Amino acid sequence: IINHIQKTLSLEVETELTSKVDTNTLSQVTFYYNFLSYSVLAGCVYVICLILSSFKNKEINKRTIISSMNYKSFNLKLLLSNCLFAIVLWVIYIILGFLLVGSIPTNYLIIYIINSFIFTICSVTISFFISNLINNKNAINGIVNVVALGSSFLCGAFVPMEWLPNFVLKIAHILPSNELLKGVEVFNSITLKPIMINMLVLIVFIIAFVILTNIVTKLKLKK
């Protein structure tokens, strides 16, 4: 056995580097932007629900109802104003990412920024929808833990996707994740297709939550 081992160890093998991706840097970037998804969602849910709870005041609500403004127009104005806050929050995190992670390849950086921006707008619509369902300020902390922590865990913000069990990954397929970008070496229509589908799912979520919010508002007005 020893002779065979020594013979094997004496052999020389030529190796060829097939991947030019800096996996160490990409892993850091992926971890940061995955954690950013939790920070943005938690911040949006907490702040937006807290601010919009003021509009649930009985006197303010009555003035809104008797005004000539349509409920869809009112919701749109509130949504756009909340988007301003969310965009400021997003810009702060992007700048912080440059400071913490350092230099990032341009192609990867553009995709990460676009994906995080769409997710930020999606977080606003989710928060706006939740704010129309609750009236109790004391419930906001619990909702942040359930919505932000739950979804972020499933999409790999805290635990890498490869460590999660299969049944969790099946649920996470409909949720946003930056894990897809780690193994991309060449940017073309084939490699970017899964990422584009991921962004399209986010846009569908945005439209769905806007529609659901208007439905909830209309039902409350009828009551």
Short mmCIF file of C-alpha atoms in Angstrom, two decimals:
data_model
loop_
_atom_site.label_atom_id
_atom_site.label_comp_id
_atom_site.label_asym_id
_atom_site.label_seq_id
_atom_site.Cartn_x
_atom_site.Cartn_y
_atom_site.Cartn_z
CA ILE A 1 0.00 0.00 0.00
CA ILE A 2 2.82 2.37 0.90
CA ASN A 3 4.55 1.73 -2.41
CA HIS A 4 1.34 2.43 -4.32
CA ILE A 5 0.80 5.65 -2.36
CA GLN A 6 4.35 6.85 -3.01
CA LYS A 7 4.00 6.01 -6.69
CA THR A 8 0.75 7.99 -6.88
CA LEU A 9 2.27 10.95 -5.04
CA SER A 10 5.22 11.02 -7.44
CA LEU A 11 2.94 11.66 -10.41
CA GLU A 12 2.63 15.20 -11.78
CA VAL A 13 -0.73 16.49 -12.98
CA GLU A 14 -1.27 19.54 -15.17
CA THR A 15 -4.12 21.79 -14.05
CA GLU A 16 -5.95 24.41 -16.06
CA LEU A 17 -7.89 27.28 -14.55
CA THR A 18 -11.28 27.30 -16.29
CA SER A 19 -13.01 29.93 -14.16
CA LYS A 20 -11.87 33.55 -14.12
CA VAL A 21 -14.51 34.67 -11.63
CA ASP A 22 -13.24 36.06 -8.32
CA THR A 23 -15.45 33.83 -6.19
CA ASN A 24 -14.26 35.39 -2.94
CA THR A 25 -15.37 38.89 -3.96
CA LEU A 26 -18.64 37.62 -5.46
CA SER A 27 -19.44 35.69 -2.30
CA GLN A 28 -18.98 38.86 -0.26
CA VAL A 29 -21.13 40.86 -2.67
CA THR A 30 -23.83 38.17 -2.72
CA PHE A 31 -23.89 37.99 1.07
CA TYR A 32 -24.17 41.77 1.34
CA TYR A 33 -26.99 42.13 -1.20
CA ASN A 34 -28.85 39.15 0.24
CA PHE A 35 -28.67 40.72 3.68
CA LEU A 36 -29.66 44.05 2.10
CA SER A 37 -32.96 42.43 1.06
CA TYR A 38 -33.75 41.80 4.73
CA SER A 39 -32.67 45.29 5.81
CA VAL A 40 -34.72 47.02 3.11
CA LEU A 41 -37.83 44.90 3.65
CA ALA A 42 -37.70 45.22 7.44
CA GLY A 43 -37.08 48.98 7.22
CA CYS A 44 -39.90 49.53 4.73
CA VAL A 45 -42.44 47.44 6.65
CA TYR A 46 -41.63 49.07 9.97
CA VAL A 47 -41.42 52.71 8.85
CA ILE A 48 -44.23 52.68 6.26
CA CYS A 49 -46.66 50.83 8.52
CA LEU A 50 -45.80 53.17 11.39
CA ILE A 51 -46.31 56.31 9.27
CA LEU A 52 -49.47 55.17 7.52
CA SER A 53 -51.02 54.11 10.83
CA SER A 54 -51.43 57.86 11.46
CA PHE A 55 -53.82 58.01 8.51
CA LYS A 56 -56.01 55.45 10.31
CA ASN A 57 -56.95 58.12 12.84
CA LYS A 58 -60.75 58.37 12.83
CA GLU A 59 -60.88 62.13 12.12
CA ILE A 60 -58.22 61.99 9.38
CA ASN A 61 -59.86 58.96 7.80
CA LYS A 62 -63.27 60.69 7.69
CA ARG A 63 -61.77 63.75 5.98
CA THR A 64 -60.13 61.52 3.41
CA ILE A 65 -63.37 59.66 2.71
CA ILE A 66 -65.50 62.79 2.20
CA SER A 67 -62.92 64.46 -0.04
CA SER A 68 -63.32 64.52 -3.81
CA MET A 69 -60.17 62.46 -4.26
CA ASN A 70 -60.71 58.92 -5.52
CA TYR A 71 -59.33 56.18 -3.24
CA LYS A 72 -57.10 54.90 -6.07
CA SER A 73 -55.61 58.35 -6.54
CA PHE A 74 -55.12 58.71 -2.79
CA ASN A 75 -53.39 55.32 -2.59
CA LEU A 76 -51.18 56.19 -5.55
CA LYS A 77 -50.00 59.42 -3.91
CA LEU A 78 -49.24 57.62 -0.66
CA LEU A 79 -47.43 54.86 -2.55
CA LEU A 80 -45.26 57.30 -4.50
CA SER A 81 -44.36 59.24 -1.35
CA ASN A 82 -43.36 55.99 0.35
CA CYS A 83 -41.25 55.11 -2.69
CA LEU A 84 -39.24 58.29 -2.14
CA PHE A 85 -38.38 57.17 1.38
CA ALA A 86 -37.53 53.66 0.16
CA ILE A 87 -35.28 54.96 -2.64
CA VAL A 88 -33.34 57.11 -0.16
CA LEU A 89 -32.92 54.04 2.05
CA TRP A 90 -31.81 51.99 -0.99
CA VAL A 91 -29.24 54.61 -2.06
CA ILE A 92 -27.75 54.62 1.45
CA TYR A 93 -27.33 50.84 1.35
CA ILE A 94 -25.79 50.95 -2.15
CA ILE A 95 -23.23 53.52 -1.02
CA LEU A 96 -22.54 51.46 2.10
CA GLY A 97 -21.98 48.44 -0.17
CA PHE A 98 -19.25 50.29 -2.08
CA LEU A 99 -17.54 51.17 1.19
CA LEU A 100 -17.73 47.67 2.69
CA VAL A 101 -17.21 45.42 -0.35
CA GLY A 102 -14.95 47.61 -2.47
CA SER A 103 -14.38 47.11 -6.19
CA ILE A 104 -17.03 44.99 -7.98
CA PRO A 105 -16.96 43.98 -11.68
CA THR A 106 -19.22 46.35 -13.63
CA ASN A 107 -21.46 43.65 -15.14
CA TYR A 108 -22.22 42.11 -11.78
CA LEU A 109 -22.66 45.50 -10.12
CA ILE A 110 -25.29 46.63 -12.64
CA ILE A 111 -27.35 43.45 -12.19
CA TYR A 112 -27.11 43.61 -8.40
CA ILE A 113 -28.19 47.26 -8.35
CA ILE A 114 -31.13 46.71 -10.73
CA ASN A 115 -32.29 43.63 -8.83
CA SER A 116 -32.05 45.38 -5.45
CA PHE A 117 -33.93 48.43 -6.79
CA ILE A 118 -36.83 46.33 -8.07
CA PHE A 119 -36.87 44.47 -4.75
CA THR A 120 -37.00 47.81 -2.90
CA ILE A 121 -40.10 48.90 -4.85
CA CYS A 122 -41.61 45.46 -4.19
CA SER A 123 -40.92 45.96 -0.47
CA VAL A 124 -42.81 49.26 -0.59
CA THR A 125 -45.90 47.64 -2.13
CA ILE A 126 -45.77 44.79 0.41
CA SER A 127 -45.51 47.31 3.25
CA PHE A 128 -48.29 49.43 1.80
CA PHE A 129 -50.55 46.37 1.55
CA ILE A 130 -49.80 45.33 5.14
CA SER A 131 -50.47 48.86 6.41
CA ASN A 132 -53.97 48.66 4.93
CA LEU A 133 -54.66 45.43 6.82
CA ILE A 134 -53.61 46.50 10.32
CA ASN A 135 -54.71 49.33 12.57
CA ASN A 136 -52.73 48.48 15.69
CA LYS A 137 -49.26 50.05 15.99
CA ASN A 138 -48.26 47.46 18.57
CA ALA A 139 -48.59 44.71 15.95
CA ILE A 140 -45.96 46.22 13.65
CA ASN A 141 -42.95 44.68 15.41
CA GLY A 142 -44.44 41.21 15.17
CA ILE A 143 -45.29 41.68 11.50
CA VAL A 144 -41.72 42.80 10.71
CA ASN A 145 -40.37 39.63 12.32
CA VAL A 146 -42.77 37.35 10.47
CA VAL A 147 -42.59 38.98 7.01
CA ALA A 148 -38.99 40.22 6.84
CA LEU A 149 -37.25 37.47 8.81
CA GLY A 150 -39.34 34.65 7.32
CA SER A 151 -38.94 35.61 3.66
CA SER A 152 -35.29 36.59 4.07
CA PHE A 153 -34.43 33.23 5.63
CA LEU A 154 -36.11 31.36 2.79
CA CYS A 155 -34.28 33.28 0.07
CA GLY A 156 -30.81 32.91 1.59
CA ALA A 157 -30.22 36.22 3.37
CA PHE A 158 -28.85 34.51 6.48
CA VAL A 159 -28.10 30.93 5.40
CA PRO A 160 -26.55 30.11 1.98
CA MET A 161 -29.04 28.48 -0.39
CA GLU A 162 -26.90 25.35 -0.76
CA TRP A 163 -27.25 24.68 2.97
CA LEU A 164 -31.04 24.82 2.99
CA PRO A 165 -33.13 21.63 2.75
CA ASN A 166 -34.92 20.79 -0.50
CA PHE A 167 -38.42 21.57 0.74
CA VAL A 168 -37.30 25.06 1.77
CA LEU A 169 -35.70 25.63 -1.65
CA LYS A 170 -38.97 24.70 -3.36
CA ILE A 171 -40.74 27.45 -1.42
CA ALA A 172 -37.89 29.88 -2.10
CA HIS A 173 -38.25 29.48 -5.88
CA ILE A 174 -40.91 32.23 -5.91
CA LEU A 175 -38.84 34.58 -3.76
CA PRO A 176 -36.03 36.94 -4.86
CA SER A 177 -32.43 35.88 -4.43
CA ASN A 178 -28.97 37.05 -5.50
CA GLU A 179 -27.51 33.53 -5.38
CA LEU A 180 -27.98 33.11 -9.16
CA LEU A 181 -25.26 35.64 -9.90
CA LYS A 182 -22.44 33.89 -8.05
CA GLY A 183 -21.76 31.32 -10.77
CA VAL A 184 -22.25 33.52 -13.83
CA GLU A 185 -19.03 33.92 -15.83
CA VAL A 186 -20.32 35.03 -19.24
CA PHE A 187 -23.18 37.48 -19.59
CA ASN A 188 -25.51 36.49 -22.43
CA SER A 189 -29.19 35.74 -23.04
CA ILE A 190 -28.84 32.17 -21.70
CA THR A 191 -27.04 32.94 -18.44
CA LEU A 192 -29.14 36.04 -17.73
CA LYS A 193 -32.50 34.36 -18.43
CA PRO A 194 -33.01 32.99 -14.86
CA ILE A 195 -32.09 36.39 -13.44
CA MET A 196 -34.53 38.18 -15.75
CA ILE A 197 -37.26 35.74 -14.72
CA ASN A 198 -36.45 36.51 -11.09
CA MET A 199 -36.87 40.24 -11.76
CA LEU A 200 -40.09 39.62 -13.69
CA VAL A 201 -41.50 37.75 -10.69
CA LEU A 202 -40.73 40.78 -8.53
CA ILE A 203 -42.56 43.07 -10.97
CA VAL A 204 -45.56 40.72 -10.89
CA PHE A 205 -45.50 40.94 -7.09
CA ILE A 206 -45.45 44.75 -7.31
CA ILE A 207 -48.52 44.84 -9.57
CA ALA A 208 -50.33 42.20 -7.48
CA PHE A 209 -49.83 44.03 -4.17
CA VAL A 210 -50.95 47.36 -5.67
CA ILE A 211 -54.15 45.70 -6.92
CA LEU A 212 -54.73 43.93 -3.58
CA THR A 213 -54.24 47.20 -1.69
CA ASN A 214 -56.89 48.94 -3.81
CA ILE A 215 -59.27 46.01 -3.27
CA VAL A 216 -58.79 46.14 0.51
CA THR A 217 -59.30 49.93 0.52
CA LYS A 218 -62.50 49.62 -1.51
CA LEU A 219 -63.89 46.93 0.82
CA LYS A 220 -63.13 49.09 3.87
CA LEU A 221 -64.91 52.07 2.29
CA LYS A 222 -68.03 49.97 1.77
CA LYS A 223 -68.05 49.12 5.48
#
